[in-house]
PDB file of C-alpha atoms in Angstrom:
ATOM      1  CA  MET A   1      30.422 -18.005  -3.708  1.00 53.00           C
ATOM      2  CA  ASP A   2      27.314 -18.006  -1.531  1.00 70.00           C
ATOM      3  CA  GLU A   3      24.086 -19.054  -3.161  1.00 81.00           C
ATOM      4  CA  VAL A   4      21.737 -16.191  -4.113  1.00 85.00           C
ATOM      5  CA  GLN A   5      18.260 -16.672  -2.650  1.00 84.00           C
ATOM      6  CA  VAL A   6      15.323 -14.647  -3.949  1.00 81.00           C
ATOM      7  CA  VAL A   7      13.324 -13.671  -0.854  1.00 79.00           C
ATOM      8  CA  VAL A   8      10.665 -11.656  -2.660  1.00 77.00           C
ATOM      9  CA  ALA A   9      10.512 -10.124  -6.120  1.00 76.00           C
ATOM     10  CA  HIS A  10       7.895  -8.198  -8.063  1.00 77.00           C
ATOM     11  CA  SER A  11       7.712  -5.177 -10.355  1.00 75.00           C
ATOM     12  CA  GLU A  12       8.201  -2.633  -7.550  1.00 78.00           C
ATOM     13  CA  ARG A  13      11.121  -4.110  -5.598  1.00 83.00           C
ATOM     14  CA  ALA A  14      13.158  -7.225  -4.909  1.00 86.00           C
ATOM     15  CA  THR A  15      15.031  -8.650  -1.923  1.00 86.00           C
ATOM     16  CA  LEU A  16      17.884 -11.118  -2.310  1.00 87.00           C
ATOM     17  CA  ARG A  17      19.892 -12.989   0.304  1.00 86.00           C
ATOM     18  CA  VAL A  18      23.565 -13.697  -0.283  1.00 88.00           C
ATOM     19  CA  GLY A  19      25.132 -15.431   2.709  1.00 88.00           C
ATOM     20  CA  ASP A  20      24.631 -13.206   5.728  1.00 89.00           C
ATOM     21  CA  VAL A  21      23.608 -10.172   3.693  1.00 91.00           C
ATOM     22  CA  PHE A  22      20.219  -9.061   2.389  1.00 87.00           C
ATOM     23  CA  LEU A  23      20.241  -6.907  -0.751  1.00 91.00           C
ATOM     24  CA  LYS A  24      17.124  -4.791  -1.217  1.00 90.00           C
ATOM     25  CA  VAL A  25      16.632  -3.347  -4.697  1.00 91.00           C
ATOM     26  CA  ASP A  26      14.029  -0.591  -4.955  1.00 89.00           C
ATOM     27  CA  ALA A  27      13.540   1.839  -7.826  1.00 84.00           C
ATOM     28  CA  ASP A  28      11.846   4.277  -5.428  1.00 86.00           C
ATOM     29  CA  GLN A  29      14.722   5.951  -3.596  1.00 85.00           C
ATOM     30  CA  ALA A  30      12.290   7.605  -1.197  1.00 85.00           C
ATOM     31  CA  ARG A  31      11.305   4.195   0.190  1.00 86.00           C
ATOM     32  CA  ILE A  32      14.935   3.279   0.837  1.00 88.00           C
ATOM     33  CA  ASP A  33      15.555   6.653   2.512  1.00 88.00           C
ATOM     34  CA  ALA A  34      12.459   6.216   4.698  1.00 87.00           C
ATOM     35  CA  GLU A  35      13.538   2.720   5.672  1.00 91.00           C
ATOM     36  CA  VAL A  36      17.012   3.760   6.783  1.00 93.00           C
ATOM     37  CA  GLU A  37      15.671   6.753   8.716  1.00 93.00           C
ATOM     38  CA  ALA A  38      13.067   4.610  10.492  1.00 94.00           C
ATOM     39  CA  MET A  39      15.651   2.010  11.526  1.00 95.00           C
ATOM     40  CA  VAL A  40      17.786   4.762  13.059  1.00 94.00           C
ATOM     41  CA  LEU A  41      14.858   6.200  15.020  1.00 96.00           C
ATOM     42  CA  ALA A  42      13.101   2.976  16.053  1.00 95.00           C
ATOM     43  CA  SER A  43      13.335   1.940  19.706  1.00 94.00           C
ATOM     44  CA  VAL A  44      13.390  -1.790  18.876  1.00 97.00           C
ATOM     45  CA  PRO A  45      16.114  -4.042  17.401  1.00 96.00           C
ATOM     46  CA  THR A  46      16.620  -3.458  13.662  1.00 96.00           C
ATOM     47  CA  PRO A  47      19.049  -4.833  11.062  1.00 93.00           C
ATOM     48  CA  LYS A  48      22.503  -3.286  10.727  1.00 94.00           C
ATOM     49  CA  VAL A  49      22.872  -1.220   7.546  1.00 94.00           C
ATOM     50  CA  LEU A  50      26.064  -2.402   5.812  1.00 95.00           C
ATOM     51  CA  TRP A  51      26.076  -0.055   2.828  1.00 93.00           C
ATOM     52  CA  ARG A  52      23.865   1.893   0.438  1.00 91.00           C
ATOM     53  CA  LYS A  53      24.362   2.383  -3.276  1.00 89.00           C
ATOM     54  CA  PRO A  54      21.075   3.418  -4.921  1.00 86.00           C
ATOM     55  CA  PRO A  55      18.980   1.554  -5.847  1.00 89.00           C
ATOM     56  CA  VAL A  56      20.473  -1.097  -3.502  1.00 92.00           C
ATOM     57  CA  LEU A  57      20.452  -1.260   0.304  1.00 93.00           C
ATOM     58  CA  ALA A  58      22.568  -3.939   2.009  1.00 94.00           C
ATOM     59  CA  ILE A  59      21.641  -5.023   5.523  1.00 93.00           C
ATOM     60  CA  ALA A  60      22.891  -7.763   7.833  1.00 94.00           C
ATOM     61  CA  VAL A  61      20.874 -10.868   8.563  1.00 91.00           C
ATOM     62  CA  VAL A  62      18.904 -10.718  11.821  1.00 90.00           C
ATOM     63  CA  PRO A  63      19.416 -13.662  14.211  1.00 92.00           C
ATOM     64  CA  GLY A  64      16.498 -15.872  15.190  1.00 92.00           C
ATOM     65  CA  THR A  65      13.447 -16.979  13.246  1.00 91.00           C
ATOM     66  CA  THR A  66      10.016 -15.584  12.514  1.00 90.00           C
ATOM     67  CA  LEU A  67       6.896 -16.831  14.267  1.00 92.00           C
ATOM     68  CA  GLY A  68       5.499 -18.080  10.970  1.00 88.00           C
ATOM     69  CA  ARG A  69       4.083 -16.621   7.780  1.00 87.00           C
ATOM     70  CA  LEU A  70       0.702 -15.751   6.356  1.00 90.00           C
ATOM     71  CA  GLY A  71      -0.900 -18.932   5.052  1.00 88.00           C
ATOM     72  CA  GLY A  72       1.506 -21.181   6.929  1.00 85.00           C
ATOM     73  CA  PRO A  73       1.706 -22.707  10.389  1.00 85.00           C
ATOM     74  CA  SER A  74       2.645 -20.444  13.274  1.00 84.00           C
ATOM     75  CA  THR A  75       5.426 -21.324  15.671  1.00 85.00           C
ATOM     76  CA  GLY A  76       6.762 -20.058  18.951  1.00 87.00           C
ATOM     77  CA  SER A  77       5.564 -20.207  22.524  1.00 93.00           C
ATOM     78  CA  PRO A  78       2.939 -17.883  24.009  1.00 95.00           C
ATOM     79  CA  ALA A  79       5.872 -16.092  25.655  1.00 97.00           C
ATOM     80  CA  ALA A  80       7.449 -15.449  22.252  1.00 96.00           C
ATOM     81  CA  TRP A  81       4.212 -13.961  20.924  1.00 97.00           C
ATOM     82  CA  ALA A  82       3.910 -11.854  24.066  1.00 98.00           C
ATOM     83  CA  ALA A  83       7.499 -10.649  23.574  1.00 98.00           C
ATOM     84  CA  ALA A  84       6.549  -9.539  20.070  1.00 97.00           C
ATOM     85  CA  GLY A  85       3.587  -7.664  21.540  1.00 98.00           C
ATOM     86  CA  ALA A  86       5.861  -5.944  24.073  1.00 98.00           C
ATOM     87  CA  ALA A  87       8.283  -4.899  21.301  1.00 98.00           C
ATOM     88  CA  ILE A  88       5.422  -3.473  19.241  1.00 98.00           C
ATOM     89  CA  ARG A  89       4.256  -1.490  22.277  1.00 98.00           C
ATOM     90  CA  LYS A  90       7.786  -0.133  22.767  1.00 98.00           C
ATOM     91  CA  LEU A  91       7.830   1.023  19.162  1.00 98.00           C
ATOM     92  CA  HIS A  92       4.421   2.670  19.444  1.00 98.00           C
ATOM     93  CA  ASP A  93       5.472   4.512  22.608  1.00 97.00           C
ATOM     94  CA  ALA A  94       8.644   5.914  21.004  1.00 96.00           C
ATOM     95  CA  PRO A  95       8.911   9.592  19.977  1.00 96.00           C
ATOM     96  CA  LEU A  96       7.056  10.240  16.722  1.00 96.00           C
ATOM     97  CA  PRO A  97       9.043  10.106  13.469  1.00 95.00           C
ATOM     98  CA  PRO A  98       8.845  13.118  11.135  1.00 92.00           C
ATOM     99  CA  GLY A  99       6.802  11.587   8.313  1.00 92.00           C
ATOM    100  CA  VAL A 100       3.423   9.922   7.878  1.00 95.00           C
ATOM    101  CA  GLY A 101       3.608   6.188   7.146  1.00 94.00           C
ATOM    102  CA  ARG A 102       1.416   3.586   5.488  1.00 94.00           C
ATOM    103  CA  ALA A 103      -0.623   3.274   8.677  1.00 96.00           C
ATOM    104  CA  GLY A 104      -1.247   7.019   8.737  1.00 96.00           C
ATOM    105  CA  ARG A 105      -3.556   7.531   5.789  1.00 94.00           C
ATOM    106  CA  GLY A 106      -6.481   9.832   6.512  1.00 94.00           C
ATOM    107  CA  VAL A 107      -9.866   8.285   7.220  1.00 95.00           C
ATOM    108  CA  GLY A 108     -11.522   9.986   4.247  1.00 96.00           C
ATOM    109  CA  GLU A 109      -8.744   8.998   1.858  1.00 95.00           C
ATOM    110  CA  LEU A 110      -8.761   5.405   3.072  1.00 96.00           C
ATOM    111  CA  ALA A 111     -12.557   5.095   2.875  1.00 97.00           C
ATOM    112  CA  ALA A 112     -12.532   6.378  -0.711  1.00 97.00           C
ATOM    113  CA  GLU A 113      -9.741   3.954  -1.665  1.00 97.00           C
ATOM    114  CA  LEU A 114     -11.571   1.074  -0.011  1.00 97.00           C
ATOM    115  CA  ASP A 115     -14.899   1.864  -1.703  1.00 98.00           C
ATOM    116  CA  ALA A 116     -13.228   2.135  -5.107  1.00 98.00           C
ATOM    117  CA  GLU A 117     -11.397  -1.158  -4.605  1.00 98.00           C
ATOM    118  CA  CYS A 118     -14.583  -2.941  -3.531  1.00 98.00           C
ATOM    119  CA  GLU A 119     -16.298  -1.727  -6.712  1.00 97.00           C
ATOM    120  CA  VAL A 120     -13.463  -3.131  -8.833  1.00 97.00           C
ATOM    121  CA  LEU A 121     -13.520  -6.452  -6.988  1.00 97.00           C
ATOM    122  CA  VAL A 122     -17.249  -6.783  -7.665  1.00 96.00           C
ATOM    123  CA  ALA A 123     -17.039  -5.599 -11.274  1.00 96.00           C
ATOM    124  CA  ASN A 124     -14.223  -8.035 -12.081  1.00 95.00           C
ATOM    125  CA  GLY A 125     -15.858 -10.917 -10.233  1.00 96.00           C
ATOM    126  CA  LEU A 126     -12.740 -11.535  -8.155  1.00 96.00           C
ATOM    127  CA  LEU A 127     -14.738 -12.145  -4.966  1.00 97.00           C
ATOM    128  CA  PRO A 128     -18.418 -12.826  -4.208  1.00 97.00           C
ATOM    129  CA  ALA A 129     -20.392  -9.618  -3.739  1.00 97.00           C
ATOM    130  CA  GLU A 130     -21.764 -10.711  -0.365  1.00 97.00           C
ATOM    131  CA  LEU A 131     -18.232 -11.382   0.918  1.00 98.00           C
ATOM    132  CA  ILE A 132     -17.130  -7.913  -0.126  1.00 98.00           C
ATOM    133  CA  THR A 133     -20.233  -6.236   1.322  1.00 97.00           C
ATOM    134  CA  ARG A 134     -19.873  -7.964   4.682  1.00 98.00           C
ATOM    135  CA  ASN A 135     -16.188  -7.135   5.030  1.00 98.00           C
ATOM    136  CA  ARG A 136     -16.730  -3.535   3.955  1.00 98.00           C
ATOM    137  CA  GLN A 137     -19.118  -3.325   6.923  1.00 98.00           C
ATOM    138  CA  VAL A 138     -16.509  -4.875   9.233  1.00 98.00           C
ATOM    139  CA  ALA A 139     -13.862  -2.492   7.873  1.00 98.00           C
ATOM    140  CA  GLU A 140     -15.877   0.530   8.991  1.00 98.00           C
ATOM    141  CA  ALA A 141     -14.721  -0.010  12.600  1.00 98.00           C
ATOM    142  CA  ALA A 142     -11.144   0.875  11.570  1.00 98.00           C
ATOM    143  CA  LEU A 143     -12.193   4.167   9.962  1.00 97.00           C
ATOM    144  CA  ARG A 144     -12.228   6.366  13.049  1.00 96.00           C
ATOM    145  CA  PRO A 145     -10.015   9.031  14.660  1.00 95.00           C
ATOM    146  CA  TRP A 146      -6.783   7.721  16.194  1.00 96.00           C
ATOM    147  CA  THR A 147      -3.827   9.082  18.123  1.00 96.00           C
ATOM    148  CA  PRO A 148      -0.606   9.052  16.039  1.00 97.00           C
ATOM    149  CA  ALA A 149       2.077   6.546  17.047  1.00 98.00           C
ATOM    150  CA  PHE A 150       5.433   5.457  15.633  1.00 98.00           C
ATOM    151  CA  THR A 151       4.241   2.661  13.322  1.00 98.00           C
ATOM    152  CA  HIS A 152       6.074   0.125  11.193  1.00 97.00           C
ATOM    153  CA  GLY A 153       3.365   0.197   8.523  1.00 96.00           C
ATOM    154  CA  ASP A 154       3.972  -3.313   7.144  1.00 93.00           C
ATOM    155  CA  LEU A 155       4.420  -5.383  10.290  1.00 96.00           C
ATOM    156  CA  GLN A 156       3.803  -8.775   8.734  1.00 92.00           C
ATOM    157  CA  ILE A 157       4.606 -11.805  10.870  1.00 93.00           C
ATOM    158  CA  ALA A 158       7.537 -12.539   8.520  1.00 88.00           C
ATOM    159  CA  HIS A 159       9.153  -9.228   9.474  1.00 90.00           C
ATOM    160  CA  VAL A 160       9.601  -9.954  13.202  1.00 94.00           C
ATOM    161  CA  PHE A 161      12.414 -12.266  14.348  1.00 93.00           C
ATOM    162  CA  VAL A 162      12.506 -13.992  17.746  1.00 96.00           C
ATOM    163  CA  GLU A 163      15.064 -16.121  19.591  1.00 96.00           C
ATOM    164  CA  ASP A 164      14.719 -17.573  23.099  1.00 95.00           C
ATOM    165  CA  ASP A 165      11.367 -15.773  23.495  1.00 95.00           C
ATOM    166  CA  GLN A 166      12.975 -12.391  22.808  1.00 96.00           C
ATOM    167  CA  VAL A 167      12.633 -10.172  19.735  1.00 97.00           C
ATOM    168  CA  THR A 168      16.006 -10.004  17.949  1.00 96.00           C
ATOM    169  CA  GLY A 169      15.045  -7.744  15.069  1.00 94.00           C
ATOM    170  CA  ILE A 170      12.284  -6.215  12.994  1.00 95.00           C
ATOM    171  CA  ILE A 171      12.921  -5.753   9.264  1.00 90.00           C
ATOM    172  CA  ASP A 172      11.416  -3.946   6.222  1.00 90.00           C
ATOM    173  CA  TRP A 173      10.750  -0.389   7.417  1.00 93.00           C
ATOM    174  CA  SER A 174       9.959   1.323   4.107  1.00 89.00           C
ATOM    175  CA  GLU A 175       6.318   2.005   5.123  1.00 93.00           C
ATOM    176  CA  ALA A 176       7.167   3.340   8.612  1.00 95.00           C
ATOM    177  CA  GLY A 177       6.002   6.664  10.008  1.00 96.00           C
ATOM    178  CA  ARG A 178       3.263   8.239  12.087  1.00 97.00           C
ATOM    179  CA  GLY A 179       0.084   6.186  12.009  1.00 98.00           C
ATOM    180  CA  ASP A 180      -2.584   4.131  13.769  1.00 98.00           C
ATOM    181  CA  ALA A 181      -1.019   1.706  16.248  1.00 98.00           C
ATOM    182  CA  LEU A 182      -3.835  -0.816  15.803  1.00 98.00           C
ATOM    183  CA  TYR A 183      -2.985  -1.104  12.116  1.00 98.00           C
ATOM    184  CA  ASP A 184       0.376  -2.624  13.129  1.00 98.00           C
ATOM    185  CA  LEU A 185      -1.241  -5.024  15.601  1.00 98.00           C
ATOM    186  CA  ALA A 186      -3.764  -6.142  12.987  1.00 98.00           C
ATOM    187  CA  THR A 187      -1.095  -6.616  10.332  1.00 97.00           C
ATOM    188  CA  PHE A 188       1.055  -8.705  12.666  1.00 97.00           C
ATOM    189  CA  THR A 189      -1.828 -11.037  13.621  1.00 97.00           C
ATOM    190  CA  LEU A 190      -3.450 -11.223  10.157  1.00 96.00           C
ATOM    191  CA  GLY A 191      -4.277 -14.869   9.505  1.00 95.00           C
ATOM    192  CA  HIS A 192      -3.147 -15.865  13.011  1.00 95.00           C
ATOM    193  CA  GLU A 193      -6.093 -14.698  15.075  1.00 94.00           C
ATOM    194  CA  GLU A 194      -5.480 -17.526  17.541  1.00 94.00           C
ATOM    195  CA  HIS A 195      -2.361 -15.710  18.807  1.00 96.00           C
ATOM    196  CA  LEU A 196      -3.931 -12.271  19.220  1.00 97.00           C
ATOM    197  CA  ASP A 197      -4.518 -12.783  22.961  1.00 96.00           C
ATOM    198  CA  ASP A 198      -0.842 -13.719  23.483  1.00 97.00           C
ATOM    199  CA  VAL A 199       0.294 -10.611  21.590  1.00 98.00           C
ATOM    200  CA  LEU A 200      -2.013  -8.407  23.656  1.00 98.00           C
ATOM    201  CA  VAL A 201      -0.623  -9.846  26.898  1.00 97.00           C
ATOM    202  CA  GLY A 202       2.735  -8.343  25.949  1.00 98.00           C
ATOM    203  CA  TYR A 203       1.289  -5.207  24.375  1.00 98.00           C
ATOM    204  CA  GLY A 204      -0.928  -4.283  27.315  1.00 96.00           C
ATOM    205  CA  GLY A 205      -3.747  -1.805  27.518  1.00 91.00           C
ATOM    206  CA  ASP A 206      -7.395  -1.937  26.548  1.00 93.00           C
ATOM    207  CA  ILE A 207      -7.574  -2.762  22.835  1.00 96.00           C
ATOM    208  CA  ASP A 208     -10.757  -2.487  20.760  1.00 97.00           C
ATOM    209  CA  LEU A 209     -10.955  -5.882  19.039  1.00 97.00           C
ATOM    210  CA  GLY A 210     -13.552  -4.556  16.613  1.00 97.00           C
ATOM    211  CA  VAL A 211     -10.960  -2.141  15.251  1.00 98.00           C
ATOM    212  CA  ILE A 212      -8.431  -4.972  14.876  1.00 98.00           C
ATOM    213  CA  ARG A 213     -10.989  -6.988  12.894  1.00 98.00           C
ATOM    214  CA  GLY A 214     -11.749  -3.879  10.869  1.00 98.00           C
ATOM    215  CA  TRP A 215      -8.104  -3.520   9.891  1.00 98.00           C
ATOM    216  CA  TRP A 216      -7.957  -7.224   8.961  1.00 98.00           C
ATOM    217  CA  ALA A 217     -10.811  -6.565   6.542  1.00 98.00           C
ATOM    218  CA  VAL A 218      -9.271  -3.345   5.187  1.00 98.00           C
ATOM    219  CA  ARG A 219      -5.865  -4.880   4.563  1.00 97.00           C
ATOM    220  CA  SER A 220      -7.297  -8.007   2.942  1.00 98.00           C
ATOM    221  CA  LEU A 221      -9.748  -6.171   0.682  1.00 98.00           C
ATOM    222  CA  LEU A 222      -7.042  -3.794  -0.531  1.00 98.00           C
ATOM    223  CA  ALA A 223      -4.512  -6.593  -1.056  1.00 96.00           C
ATOM    224  CA  VAL A 224      -6.407  -9.184  -3.118  1.00 97.00           C
ATOM    225  CA  ARG A 225      -6.173  -7.577  -6.563  1.00 97.00           C
ATOM    226  CA  TRP A 226      -2.606  -6.285  -6.024  1.00 94.00           C
ATOM    227  CA  LEU A 227      -1.431  -9.751  -5.021  1.00 94.00           C
ATOM    228  CA  ILE A 228      -3.031 -11.379  -8.054  1.00 95.00           C
ATOM    229  CA  GLU A 229      -1.543  -8.788 -10.423  1.00 92.00           C
ATOM    230  CA  HIS A 230       1.942  -9.303  -8.934  1.00 89.00           C
ATOM    231  CA  GLY A 231       1.973 -13.085  -9.132  1.00 89.00           C
ATOM    232  CA  PHE A 232       0.873 -13.992  -5.595  1.00 91.00           C
ATOM    233  CA  ASP A 233      -2.159 -16.055  -4.571  1.00 96.00           C
ATOM    234  CA  PRO A 234      -4.450 -14.580  -1.894  1.00 97.00           C
ATOM    235  CA  PHE A 235      -6.740 -17.622  -2.240  1.00 97.00           C
ATOM    236  CA  LEU A 236      -4.230 -20.002  -0.625  1.00 96.00           C
ATOM    237  CA  PRO A 237      -5.395 -21.516   2.695  1.00 95.00           C
ATOM    238  CA  GLY A 238      -4.992 -19.071   5.571  1.00 94.00           C
ATOM    239  CA  CYS A 239      -4.320 -16.073   3.340  1.00 96.00           C
ATOM    240  CA  GLU A 240      -6.313 -12.909   2.637  1.00 97.00           C
ATOM    241  CA  VAL A 241      -9.440 -14.482   1.164  1.00 97.00           C
ATOM    242  CA  ASP A 242      -9.730 -16.892   4.079  1.00 97.00           C
ATOM    243  CA  VAL A 243      -9.365 -13.924   6.444  1.00 97.00           C
ATOM    244  CA  LEU A 244     -12.321 -12.283   4.680  1.00 98.00           C
ATOM    245  CA  ARG A 245     -14.354 -15.486   4.798  1.00 97.00           C
ATOM    246  CA  SER A 246     -13.778 -15.771   8.571  1.00 95.00           C
ATOM    247  CA  ARG A 247     -15.920 -12.669   9.103  1.00 94.00           C
ATOM    248  CA  MET A 248     -18.998 -14.213   7.431  1.00 88.00           C
TER     249      MET A 248
END
């Protein structure tokens, strides 16, 4: 019997690894459906779906390793980071999927959510008021019109696998759909700003760095309370609170 490894687990979903199989358990069937559909449509390497039996999705392990994790050391050569950037560009240039993803929330909706969250953070004393105020200002750069692209929606560094400076697979597609391409780039480089230039070498084009920084602020501000409530620590070195502090 292979050992069961808990990859991530909280009240919304859990992912387990058993040998060469990942088992994703999600009470929201719509997220599983969206994930499978996105993996079929995506123009980049994705895990092989082995079977589905709601609320469980079984997928094969992707070869290679990630380039690091939020709050931990980053690995990989500049060429590997550039390869990740090229893969992200290929995804963004693919034909649009039918649905709107996490990266596709409307500007008005997102601004209202962000303002409400900032008020809660201040009221509960979770972060210093000046830190919140400064990053709310930085976040404004992300709240602008954008051209829809095929986005992953949760493109954390831990979701992209690389081997021999080539991307071997991108996992966790439940938030995929039409959205702002720069949201994906910001999510991938969150906490690893030192590799942004390498990623952009592979991605190409003229990228507004102010918008990237804006999305770093948005994602971090919206994540702090959720992470605390679900048993994670955004105050660890290199994690969300440090990302916010870097803008002071």
